XYZ file of C-alpha atoms in Angstrom:
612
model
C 14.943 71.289 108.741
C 15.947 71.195 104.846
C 16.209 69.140 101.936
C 14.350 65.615 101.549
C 13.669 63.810 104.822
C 15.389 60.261 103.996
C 14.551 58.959 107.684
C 13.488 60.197 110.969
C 16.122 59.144 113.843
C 14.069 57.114 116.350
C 14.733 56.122 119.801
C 11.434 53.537 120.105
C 9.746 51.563 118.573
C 5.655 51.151 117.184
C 5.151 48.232 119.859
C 6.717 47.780 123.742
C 6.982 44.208 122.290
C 9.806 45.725 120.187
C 13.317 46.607 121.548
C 14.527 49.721 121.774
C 18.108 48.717 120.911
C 17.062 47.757 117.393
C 16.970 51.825 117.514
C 19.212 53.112 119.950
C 22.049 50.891 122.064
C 22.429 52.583 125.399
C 26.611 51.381 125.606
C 27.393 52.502 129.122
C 25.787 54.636 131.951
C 22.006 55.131 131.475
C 19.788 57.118 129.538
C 15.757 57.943 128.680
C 14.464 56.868 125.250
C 11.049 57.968 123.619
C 9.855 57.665 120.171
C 11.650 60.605 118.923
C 13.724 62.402 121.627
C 16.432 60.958 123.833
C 18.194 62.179 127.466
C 21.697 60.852 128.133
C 22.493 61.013 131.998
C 26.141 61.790 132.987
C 28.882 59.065 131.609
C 26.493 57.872 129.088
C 27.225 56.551 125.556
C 24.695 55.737 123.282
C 24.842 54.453 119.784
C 22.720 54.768 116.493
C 24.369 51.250 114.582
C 21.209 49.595 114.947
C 18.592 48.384 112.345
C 16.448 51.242 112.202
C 19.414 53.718 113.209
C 21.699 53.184 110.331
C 21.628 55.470 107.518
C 22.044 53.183 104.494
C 24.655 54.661 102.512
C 25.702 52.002 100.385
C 22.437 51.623 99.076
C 22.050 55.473 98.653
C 25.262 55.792 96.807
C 24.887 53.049 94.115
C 21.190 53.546 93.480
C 20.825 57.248 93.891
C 21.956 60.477 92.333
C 22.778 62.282 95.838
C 26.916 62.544 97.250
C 26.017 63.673 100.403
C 23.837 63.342 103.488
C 23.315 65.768 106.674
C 22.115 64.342 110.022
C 20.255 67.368 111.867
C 19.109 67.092 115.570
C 17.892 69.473 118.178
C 20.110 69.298 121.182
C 19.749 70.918 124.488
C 22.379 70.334 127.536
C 26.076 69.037 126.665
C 27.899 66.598 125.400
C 29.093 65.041 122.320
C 27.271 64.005 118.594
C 29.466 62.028 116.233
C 28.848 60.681 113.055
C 30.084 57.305 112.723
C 30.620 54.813 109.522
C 31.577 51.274 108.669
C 32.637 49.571 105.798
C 32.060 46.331 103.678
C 33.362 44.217 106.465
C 32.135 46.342 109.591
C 35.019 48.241 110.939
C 33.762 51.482 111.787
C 35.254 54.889 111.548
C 33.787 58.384 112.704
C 33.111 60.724 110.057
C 32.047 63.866 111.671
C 31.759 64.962 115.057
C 30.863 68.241 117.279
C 30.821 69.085 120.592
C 28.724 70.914 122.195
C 27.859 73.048 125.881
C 25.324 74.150 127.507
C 22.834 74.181 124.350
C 19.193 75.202 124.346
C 17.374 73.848 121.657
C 20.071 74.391 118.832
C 20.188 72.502 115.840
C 23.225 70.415 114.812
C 23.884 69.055 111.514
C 26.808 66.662 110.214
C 27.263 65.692 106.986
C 28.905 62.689 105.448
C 29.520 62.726 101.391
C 28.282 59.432 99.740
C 31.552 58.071 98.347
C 33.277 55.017 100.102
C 30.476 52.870 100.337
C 30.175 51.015 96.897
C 30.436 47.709 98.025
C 28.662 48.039 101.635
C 28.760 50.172 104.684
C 25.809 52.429 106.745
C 26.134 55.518 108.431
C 24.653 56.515 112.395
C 24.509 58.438 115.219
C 26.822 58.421 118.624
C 26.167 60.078 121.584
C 28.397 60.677 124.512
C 28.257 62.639 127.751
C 30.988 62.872 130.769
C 30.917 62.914 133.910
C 28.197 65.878 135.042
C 26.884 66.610 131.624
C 23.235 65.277 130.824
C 22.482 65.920 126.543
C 18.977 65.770 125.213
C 18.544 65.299 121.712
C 15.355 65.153 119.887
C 13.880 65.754 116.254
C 16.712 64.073 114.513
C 16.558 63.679 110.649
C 18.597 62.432 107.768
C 18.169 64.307 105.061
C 19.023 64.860 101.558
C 18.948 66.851 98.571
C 15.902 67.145 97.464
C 14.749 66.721 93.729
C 12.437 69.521 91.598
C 9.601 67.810 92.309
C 8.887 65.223 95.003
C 7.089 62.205 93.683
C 4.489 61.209 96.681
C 3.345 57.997 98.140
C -0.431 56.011 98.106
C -0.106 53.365 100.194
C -2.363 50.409 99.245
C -3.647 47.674 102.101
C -5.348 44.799 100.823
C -7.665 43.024 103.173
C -9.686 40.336 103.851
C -11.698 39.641 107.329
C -8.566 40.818 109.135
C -10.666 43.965 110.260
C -8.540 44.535 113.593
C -5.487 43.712 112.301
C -5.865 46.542 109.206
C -7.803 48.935 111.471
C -4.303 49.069 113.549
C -2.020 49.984 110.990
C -4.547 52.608 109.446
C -4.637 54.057 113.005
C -0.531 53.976 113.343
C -0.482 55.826 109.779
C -3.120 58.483 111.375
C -1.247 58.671 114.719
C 2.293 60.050 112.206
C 0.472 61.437 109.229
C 1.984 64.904 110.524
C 5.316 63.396 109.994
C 4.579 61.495 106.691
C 5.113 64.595 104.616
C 5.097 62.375 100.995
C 1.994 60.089 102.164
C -0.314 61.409 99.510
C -3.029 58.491 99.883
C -4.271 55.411 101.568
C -6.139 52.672 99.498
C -8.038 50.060 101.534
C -8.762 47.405 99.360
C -11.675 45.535 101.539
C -12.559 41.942 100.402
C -14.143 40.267 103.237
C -17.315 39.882 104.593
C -15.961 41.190 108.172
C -15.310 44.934 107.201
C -12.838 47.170 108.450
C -15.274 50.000 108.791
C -17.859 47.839 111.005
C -15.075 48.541 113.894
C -15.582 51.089 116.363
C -12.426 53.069 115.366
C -12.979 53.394 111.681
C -15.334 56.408 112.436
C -11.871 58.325 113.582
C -9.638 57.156 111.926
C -11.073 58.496 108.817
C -11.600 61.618 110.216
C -8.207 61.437 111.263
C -6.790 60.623 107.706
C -9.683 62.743 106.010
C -8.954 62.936 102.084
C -5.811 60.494 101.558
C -8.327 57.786 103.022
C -9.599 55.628 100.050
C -11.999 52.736 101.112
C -12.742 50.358 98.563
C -15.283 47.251 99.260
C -14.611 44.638 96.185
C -14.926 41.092 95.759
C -12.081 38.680 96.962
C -9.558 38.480 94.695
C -6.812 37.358 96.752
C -3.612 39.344 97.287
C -3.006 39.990 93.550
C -6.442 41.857 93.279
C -5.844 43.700 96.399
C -2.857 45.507 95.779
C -3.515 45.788 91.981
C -6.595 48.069 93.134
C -3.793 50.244 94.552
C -2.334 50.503 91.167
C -5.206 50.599 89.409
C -6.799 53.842 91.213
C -3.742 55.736 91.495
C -3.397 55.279 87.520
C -6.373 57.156 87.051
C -5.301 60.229 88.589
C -4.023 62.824 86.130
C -0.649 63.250 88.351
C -0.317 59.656 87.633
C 3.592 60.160 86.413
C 4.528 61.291 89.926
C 3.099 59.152 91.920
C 4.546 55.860 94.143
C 2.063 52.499 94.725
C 3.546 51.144 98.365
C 2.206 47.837 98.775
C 1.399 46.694 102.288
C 0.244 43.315 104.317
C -2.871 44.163 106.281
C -1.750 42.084 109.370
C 1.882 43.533 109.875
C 2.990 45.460 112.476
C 4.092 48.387 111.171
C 7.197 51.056 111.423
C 5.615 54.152 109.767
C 8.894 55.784 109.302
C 9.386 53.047 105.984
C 7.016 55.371 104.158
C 9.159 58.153 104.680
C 12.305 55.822 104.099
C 10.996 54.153 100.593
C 9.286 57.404 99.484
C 12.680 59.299 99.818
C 14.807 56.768 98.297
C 12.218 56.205 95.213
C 12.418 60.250 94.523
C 16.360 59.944 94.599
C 17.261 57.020 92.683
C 19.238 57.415 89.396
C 16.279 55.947 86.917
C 13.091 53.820 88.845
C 13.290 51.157 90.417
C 11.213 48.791 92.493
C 11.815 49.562 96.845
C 10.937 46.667 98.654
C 11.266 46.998 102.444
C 12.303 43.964 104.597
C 10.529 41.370 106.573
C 11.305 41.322 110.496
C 9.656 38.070 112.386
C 6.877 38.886 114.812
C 6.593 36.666 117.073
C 10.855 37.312 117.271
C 10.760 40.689 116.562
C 14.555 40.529 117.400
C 15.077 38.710 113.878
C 15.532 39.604 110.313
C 13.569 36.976 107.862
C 16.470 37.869 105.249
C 18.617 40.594 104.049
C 17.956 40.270 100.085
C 16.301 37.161 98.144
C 15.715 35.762 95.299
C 13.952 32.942 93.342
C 15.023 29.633 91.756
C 12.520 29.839 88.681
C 13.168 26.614 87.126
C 13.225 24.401 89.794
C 10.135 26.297 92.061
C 12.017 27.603 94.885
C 11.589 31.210 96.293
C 12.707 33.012 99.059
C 16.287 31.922 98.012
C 18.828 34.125 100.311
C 21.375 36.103 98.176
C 24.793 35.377 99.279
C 25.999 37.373 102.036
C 22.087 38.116 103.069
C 21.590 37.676 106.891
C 18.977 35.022 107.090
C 16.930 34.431 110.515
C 19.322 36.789 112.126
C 18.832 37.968 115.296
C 19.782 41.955 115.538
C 20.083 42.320 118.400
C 23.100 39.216 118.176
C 26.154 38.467 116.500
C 27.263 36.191 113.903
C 28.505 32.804 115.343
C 31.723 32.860 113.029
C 32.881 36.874 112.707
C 31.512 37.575 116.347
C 30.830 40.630 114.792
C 27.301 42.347 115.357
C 24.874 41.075 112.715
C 24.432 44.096 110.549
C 23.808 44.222 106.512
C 27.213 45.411 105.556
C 27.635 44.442 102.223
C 25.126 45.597 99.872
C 23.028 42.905 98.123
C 20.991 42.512 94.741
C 17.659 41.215 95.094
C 15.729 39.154 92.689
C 12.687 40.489 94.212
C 11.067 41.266 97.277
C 7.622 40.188 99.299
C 5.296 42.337 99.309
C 4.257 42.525 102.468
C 6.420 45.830 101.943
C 7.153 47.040 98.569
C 6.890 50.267 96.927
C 6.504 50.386 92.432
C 6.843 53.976 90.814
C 4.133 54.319 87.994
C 6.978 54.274 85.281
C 7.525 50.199 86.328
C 3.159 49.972 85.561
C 3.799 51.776 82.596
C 6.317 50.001 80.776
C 5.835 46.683 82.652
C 1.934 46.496 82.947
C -0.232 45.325 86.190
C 0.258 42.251 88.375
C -0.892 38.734 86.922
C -4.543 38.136 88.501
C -2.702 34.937 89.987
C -5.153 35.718 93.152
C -1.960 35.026 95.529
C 1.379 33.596 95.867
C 4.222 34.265 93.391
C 2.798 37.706 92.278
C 5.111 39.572 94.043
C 8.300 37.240 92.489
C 6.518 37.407 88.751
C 6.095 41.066 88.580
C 9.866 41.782 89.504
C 11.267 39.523 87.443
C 8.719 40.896 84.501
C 9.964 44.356 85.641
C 13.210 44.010 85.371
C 13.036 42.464 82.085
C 11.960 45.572 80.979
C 14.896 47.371 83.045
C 13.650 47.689 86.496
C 15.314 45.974 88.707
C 14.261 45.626 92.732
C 16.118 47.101 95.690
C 15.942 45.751 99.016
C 16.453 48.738 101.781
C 17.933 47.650 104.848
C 16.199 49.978 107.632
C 13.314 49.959 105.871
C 11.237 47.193 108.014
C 7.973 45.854 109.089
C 6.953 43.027 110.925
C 5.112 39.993 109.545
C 4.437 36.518 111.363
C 7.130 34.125 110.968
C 6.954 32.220 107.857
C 8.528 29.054 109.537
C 5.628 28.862 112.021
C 2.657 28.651 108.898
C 2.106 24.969 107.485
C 2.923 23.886 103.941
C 0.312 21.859 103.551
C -2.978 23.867 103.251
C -5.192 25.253 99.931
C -3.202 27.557 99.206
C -0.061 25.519 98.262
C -1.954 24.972 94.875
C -1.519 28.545 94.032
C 2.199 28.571 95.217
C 2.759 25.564 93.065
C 0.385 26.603 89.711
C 1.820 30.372 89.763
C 5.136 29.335 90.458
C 5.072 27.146 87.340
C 3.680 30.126 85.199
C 6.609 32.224 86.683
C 9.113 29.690 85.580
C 7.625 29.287 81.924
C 7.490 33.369 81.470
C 10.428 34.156 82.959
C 13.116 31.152 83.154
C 14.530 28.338 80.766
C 11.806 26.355 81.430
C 13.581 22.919 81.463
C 10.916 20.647 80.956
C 12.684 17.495 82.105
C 14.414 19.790 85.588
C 10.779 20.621 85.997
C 9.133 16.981 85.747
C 12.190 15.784 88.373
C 11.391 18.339 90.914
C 7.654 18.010 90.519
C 8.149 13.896 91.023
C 9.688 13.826 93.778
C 7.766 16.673 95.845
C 5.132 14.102 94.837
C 6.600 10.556 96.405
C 8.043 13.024 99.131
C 4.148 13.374 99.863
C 2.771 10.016 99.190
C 5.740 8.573 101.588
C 4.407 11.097 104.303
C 0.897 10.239 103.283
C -0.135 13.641 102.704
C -2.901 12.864 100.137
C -4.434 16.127 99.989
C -1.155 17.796 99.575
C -0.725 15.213 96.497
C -4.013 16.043 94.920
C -2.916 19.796 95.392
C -0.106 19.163 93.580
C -2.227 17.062 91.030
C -4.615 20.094 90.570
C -1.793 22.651 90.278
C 0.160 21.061 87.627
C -3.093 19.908 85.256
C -4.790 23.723 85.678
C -1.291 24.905 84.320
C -1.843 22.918 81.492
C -5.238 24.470 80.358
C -3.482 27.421 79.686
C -4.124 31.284 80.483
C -7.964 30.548 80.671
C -7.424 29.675 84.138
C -6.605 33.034 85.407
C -9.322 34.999 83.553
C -11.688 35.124 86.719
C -8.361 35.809 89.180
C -8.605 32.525 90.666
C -12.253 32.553 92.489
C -13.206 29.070 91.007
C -9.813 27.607 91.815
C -9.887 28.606 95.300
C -13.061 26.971 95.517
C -12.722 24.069 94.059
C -9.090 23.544 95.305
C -11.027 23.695 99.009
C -13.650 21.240 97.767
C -10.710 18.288 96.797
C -8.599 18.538 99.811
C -11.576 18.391 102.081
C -12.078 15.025 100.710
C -8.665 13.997 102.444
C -8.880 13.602 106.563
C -5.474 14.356 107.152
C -5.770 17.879 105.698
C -8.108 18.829 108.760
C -6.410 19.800 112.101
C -7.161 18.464 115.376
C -6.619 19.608 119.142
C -4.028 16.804 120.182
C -6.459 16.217 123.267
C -9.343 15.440 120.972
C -8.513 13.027 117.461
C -11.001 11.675 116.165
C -10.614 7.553 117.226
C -7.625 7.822 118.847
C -6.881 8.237 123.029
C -4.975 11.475 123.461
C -2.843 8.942 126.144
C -2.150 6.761 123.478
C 0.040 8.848 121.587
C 3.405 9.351 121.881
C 6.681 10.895 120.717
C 8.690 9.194 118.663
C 11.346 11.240 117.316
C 13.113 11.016 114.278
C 16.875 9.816 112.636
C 19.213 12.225 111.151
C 18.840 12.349 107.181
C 19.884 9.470 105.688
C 23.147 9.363 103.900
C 22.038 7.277 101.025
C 18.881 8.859 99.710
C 17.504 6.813 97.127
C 18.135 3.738 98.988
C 15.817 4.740 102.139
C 12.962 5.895 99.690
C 13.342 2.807 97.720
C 12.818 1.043 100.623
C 10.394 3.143 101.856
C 8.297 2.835 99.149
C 8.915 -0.808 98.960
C 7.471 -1.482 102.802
C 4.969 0.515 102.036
C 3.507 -1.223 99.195
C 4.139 -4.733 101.495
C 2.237 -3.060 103.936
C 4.518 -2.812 106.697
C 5.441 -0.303 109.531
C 7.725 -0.096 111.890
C 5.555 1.989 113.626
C 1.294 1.307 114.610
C 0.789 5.127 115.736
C 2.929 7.726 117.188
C 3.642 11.797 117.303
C 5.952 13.069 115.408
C 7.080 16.983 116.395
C 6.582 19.304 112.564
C 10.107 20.226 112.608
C 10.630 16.097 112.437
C 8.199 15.483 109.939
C 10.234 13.902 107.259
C 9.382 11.905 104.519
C 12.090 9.347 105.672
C 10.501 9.320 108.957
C 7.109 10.108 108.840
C 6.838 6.946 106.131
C 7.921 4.298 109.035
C 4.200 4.787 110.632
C 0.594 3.368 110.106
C -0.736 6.202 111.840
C 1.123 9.087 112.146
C 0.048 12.256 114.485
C 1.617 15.180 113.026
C 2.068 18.828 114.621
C 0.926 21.653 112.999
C 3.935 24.070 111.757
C 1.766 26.982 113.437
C 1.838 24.703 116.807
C -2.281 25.267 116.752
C -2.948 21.620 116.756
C -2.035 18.087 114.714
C -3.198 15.938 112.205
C -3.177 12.760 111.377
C -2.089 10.621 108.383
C -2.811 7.244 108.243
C -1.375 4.767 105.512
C -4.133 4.108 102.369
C -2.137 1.677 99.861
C -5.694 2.610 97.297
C -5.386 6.243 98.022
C -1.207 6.079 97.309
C -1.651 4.137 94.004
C -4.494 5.957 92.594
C -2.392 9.351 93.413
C 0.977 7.756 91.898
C -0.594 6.776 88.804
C -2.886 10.189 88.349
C 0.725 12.311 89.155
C 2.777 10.220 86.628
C 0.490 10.666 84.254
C 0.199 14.733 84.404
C 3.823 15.549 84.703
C 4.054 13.474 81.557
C 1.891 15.441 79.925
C 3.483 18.081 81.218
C 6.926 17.031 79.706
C 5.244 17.059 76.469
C 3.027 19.826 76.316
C 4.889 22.120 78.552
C 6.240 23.986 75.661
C 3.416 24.994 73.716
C 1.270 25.931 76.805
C 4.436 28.014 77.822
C 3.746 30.068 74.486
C 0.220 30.635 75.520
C 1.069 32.167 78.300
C 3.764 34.480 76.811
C 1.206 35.513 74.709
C -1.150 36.232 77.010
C 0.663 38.255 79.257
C -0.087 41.305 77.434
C -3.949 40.963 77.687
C -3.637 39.868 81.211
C -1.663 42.183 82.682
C -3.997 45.218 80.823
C -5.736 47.467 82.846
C -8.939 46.527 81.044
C -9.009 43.209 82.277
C -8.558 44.233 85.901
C -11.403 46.849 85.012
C -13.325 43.389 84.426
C -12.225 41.610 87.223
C -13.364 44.552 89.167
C -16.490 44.831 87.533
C -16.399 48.525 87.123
């Protein structure tokens, strides 16, 4: 094989639980898939436009400085390879193709140049045999030009008392290192008190991995100080200006082949940029979380879809207006991507500085949008996937919303407008949205979050350690923040409760919450108790009960939230009065901040936080 492996062509995938057709669609007749070989029986077709099978050449040709890519394979028997190609709007067209008979082990390569796929299209694989032919083809690779000197990969983990879960995906890196050519490192970043290397496989696998294992035990400091140990180490290395940082979630289930996949594309593209890989659904591994997103500073919303992005997409499906097959056609600009996945070349550190010690939530989204202030801008690769649990299936309304709502306000002073009066509005009426439910805890959260905004860059000069504790310490004053098995709340008979489901939205919003709040106040329900399902639990609805047993979004158990009139009007009065504040102190505390980004951001004050 020559030039730059861009991807491996695989057959399988990491997991039975995953499909093999989000690799390789066996068409018609039948045929033998393994991980990186594949036997076609007579009168077979099999095809490569899949997830994981496409070559992503729209991506490759705007971002990168290579016009053409080769697909080499090993074949043995006969039949027929063709290279095959789609456009912005799917229809697909073969580019290359070769026959070929009787072969023993030869090596076949087609090549496609880079130069009709501006606005969106991929490249794959077919594979055909006729009757009485049988075609085995294994060791198939895309590759591409390579550069003068390939820029290699330290993958950084960060970790906390997910031992099993990390020792997994350190053991699927071991199990391919052969084939991860570029995978220069491997930085554990160990924060729990339930280590990684108290488990029984941690003796092999760092035999396995030898050298490029790096395991570091710190103190917890969240997310942001995880993967900014990554950075941090790999900065001190003299080869620093060649080097990739590929963030990773410890609890994914991973493709190792994205290593290979961001690694190639980083070394390629035109001037650096941020790779961010995409987010498939675990517990559907069938589904795409979203093609490309993006985040609404001003107003606190992330995980925005770009338009056109596939969003909860099943793969394996096709889209309920086109009928077409749900692939990423048209190519997308991302605001910025999770980083359960995402890979930062040491030029974006240099110019753009570390992470925020915002100890989670919102790092990812701050550092892209600081990066690409300073001309970086992030790329989502399609291909390029791992598998994460399901966002939809975690509930909104535990500690850490404080640090999605504090860090997402920081984000929006250092990087948006920051309209004061947009931001009071949204912040008011996440608030009455949950007094109305009677989420009290969730209020206070949102209390907490807004008023340690306000004291400025002090709060983030210990990474969040204090705030995570204390944040822990007010909620657990509210019972409706603790979860229950629905069999066994506290003073209430598991037969006792009931379903009652809820109305469509109303057409007239202000007038229900008006009213809402109004019966509230009065003390009246139209409901004593009931169940409400979490995909039901709306403000509109959830307000109509005394007692109101609520199911978890992570269907683990309920809670329940009962009706305090003291509780809502000490929480009203304490929110009003912060977001005024807010309103008229928001823009000098927004200077603060700008100001302190450089100091926070340094790599001495993460050689603080560290304590080294």
């Amino acid at each position: 094989m020559t030039g730059l492996t861009a991807q491996r062509g695989l057959f399988t995938g990491p997991a039975p639980i995953v499909s093999k057709d989000l690799y390789a669609e066996v068409h018609t007749g039948a045929a033998v898939r393994d991980r990186d070989a594949i036997r076609l029986e007579p009168g077979t077709k099999v095809s490569g436009n899949t997830y994981f099978g496409r070559f992503p050449a729209s991506y490759w040709q705007r971002w990168s400085t290579v016009t053409e890519v080769s697909v080499e394979a090993v074949v043995t028997g006969t039949g027929l390879l063709s290279l095959g190609a789609s456009d912005v709007e799917g229809e697909p067209r073969v580019v290359e193709a070769e026959q070929v008979a009787n072969a023993k082990q030869a090596k076949v390569t087609l090549t496609a140049k880079l130069d009709k796929f501006y606005d969106g299209g991929a490249l794959w694989l077919d594979l055909e045999t006729e009757g009485g032919q049988t075609l085995r083809v294994e060791q198939v690779r895309w590759t591409v030009e390579a550069p003068e000197k390939i820029r290699p990969t330290a993958v950084t983990i960060c970790t906390m008392n997910r031992a099993d879960d990390c020792l997994k995906n350190l053991q699927a890196l071991a199990a391919d290192v052969s084939s991860l050519e570029t995978l220069d490192a491997i930085y554990v970043a160990d924060q729990g008190t339930d280590l990684v290397e108290s488990r029984d496989g941690f003796e092999q696998v760092a035999k396995d991995l030898g050298d490029k294992l790096h395991y570091i035990k710190q103190p917890n400091l969240g997310g942001a100080g995880g993967f900014t140990r990554g950075l941090y180490e790999v900065a001190g290395h003299t080869a620093t200006e060649h080097a990739n940082v590929l963030f990773m979630d410890d609890d994914v289930l991973l493709e190792p082949d994205l290593v290979i996949r961001m690694t190639a594309f980083s070394n390629r593209a035109a001037n650096p940029i941020i790779v961010g890989g995409q987010m498939l659904n675990l517990f559907h591994p069938n589904q795409l979380h979203v093609g490309a997103e993006y985040a609404r500073l001003n107003t606190l919303e992330p995980g925005q879809p770009v338009e056109h992005s596939l969003t909860t997409a099943d793969l394996l499906g096709v889209d309920e207006e086109t009928l077409k097959p749900n692939r990423q056609e048209r190519r997308l600009d991302a605001g910025y991507n999770g980083w359960w996945s995402c890979l930062i070349p040491y030029e974006v550190v240099q110019a753009t500085g570390y992470p925020m010690p915002f100890f989670f939530q919102w790092d990812d989204a701050e550092y892209s949008y600081r990066a690409r202030a300073h001309g970086f801008p992030t790329v989502t690769l399609p291909g390029a996937g791992v598998w994460h649990a399901d966002f939809h299936m975690k509930d909104w309304d535990e500690w850490h919303r404080y640090f999605n709502l504090r860090n997402s306000i920081i984000t929006a002073a250092l990087h948006s407008p920051f309209n004061l009066n947009l931001l009071s509005r949204v912040l008011l009426a996440q608030l009455v949205r949950y007094l109305l439910g009677m989420q009290y805890g969730l209020s206070a959260t949102l209390i907490k979050a807004v008023e340690d905004f306000l004291e400025g860059p002090e709060i983030l000069r210990d990474g969040g350690v204090e705030a995570m504790q204390e944040i822990r310490r007010i909620r657990d004053q509210y019972p409706e923040t603790k979860r229950h098995k629905a069999t066994d709340v506290p003073g209430i008979a598991s037969n006792d409760i009931g379903i009652i489901n809820s109305a469509p939205p109303p057409s007239r919003t202000a007038v229900v919450l008006i009213k809402r709040l109004l019966d509230q106040t009065r003390g009246r329900h139209r409901y004593g108790l009931g169940a409400v399902p979490a995909d039901e639990a709306h403000w509109w609805h959830t307000s109509l009960f005394g007692t109101v047993v609520v199911t978890d979004a992570n269907q683990d158990g309920v809670r329940v939230r009962s009706y305090d009139r003291a509780k809502t009007l000490d929480l009203a009065k304490r929110g009003i009065r912060v977001i005024q504040r807010l309103r008229k102190e928001g823009a000098a505390v927004q200077e603060r901040y700008l100001s302190a980004v450089p100091e926070l951001t340094s790599r001495e004050n993460w050689t603080r936080l560290y304590g080294l």
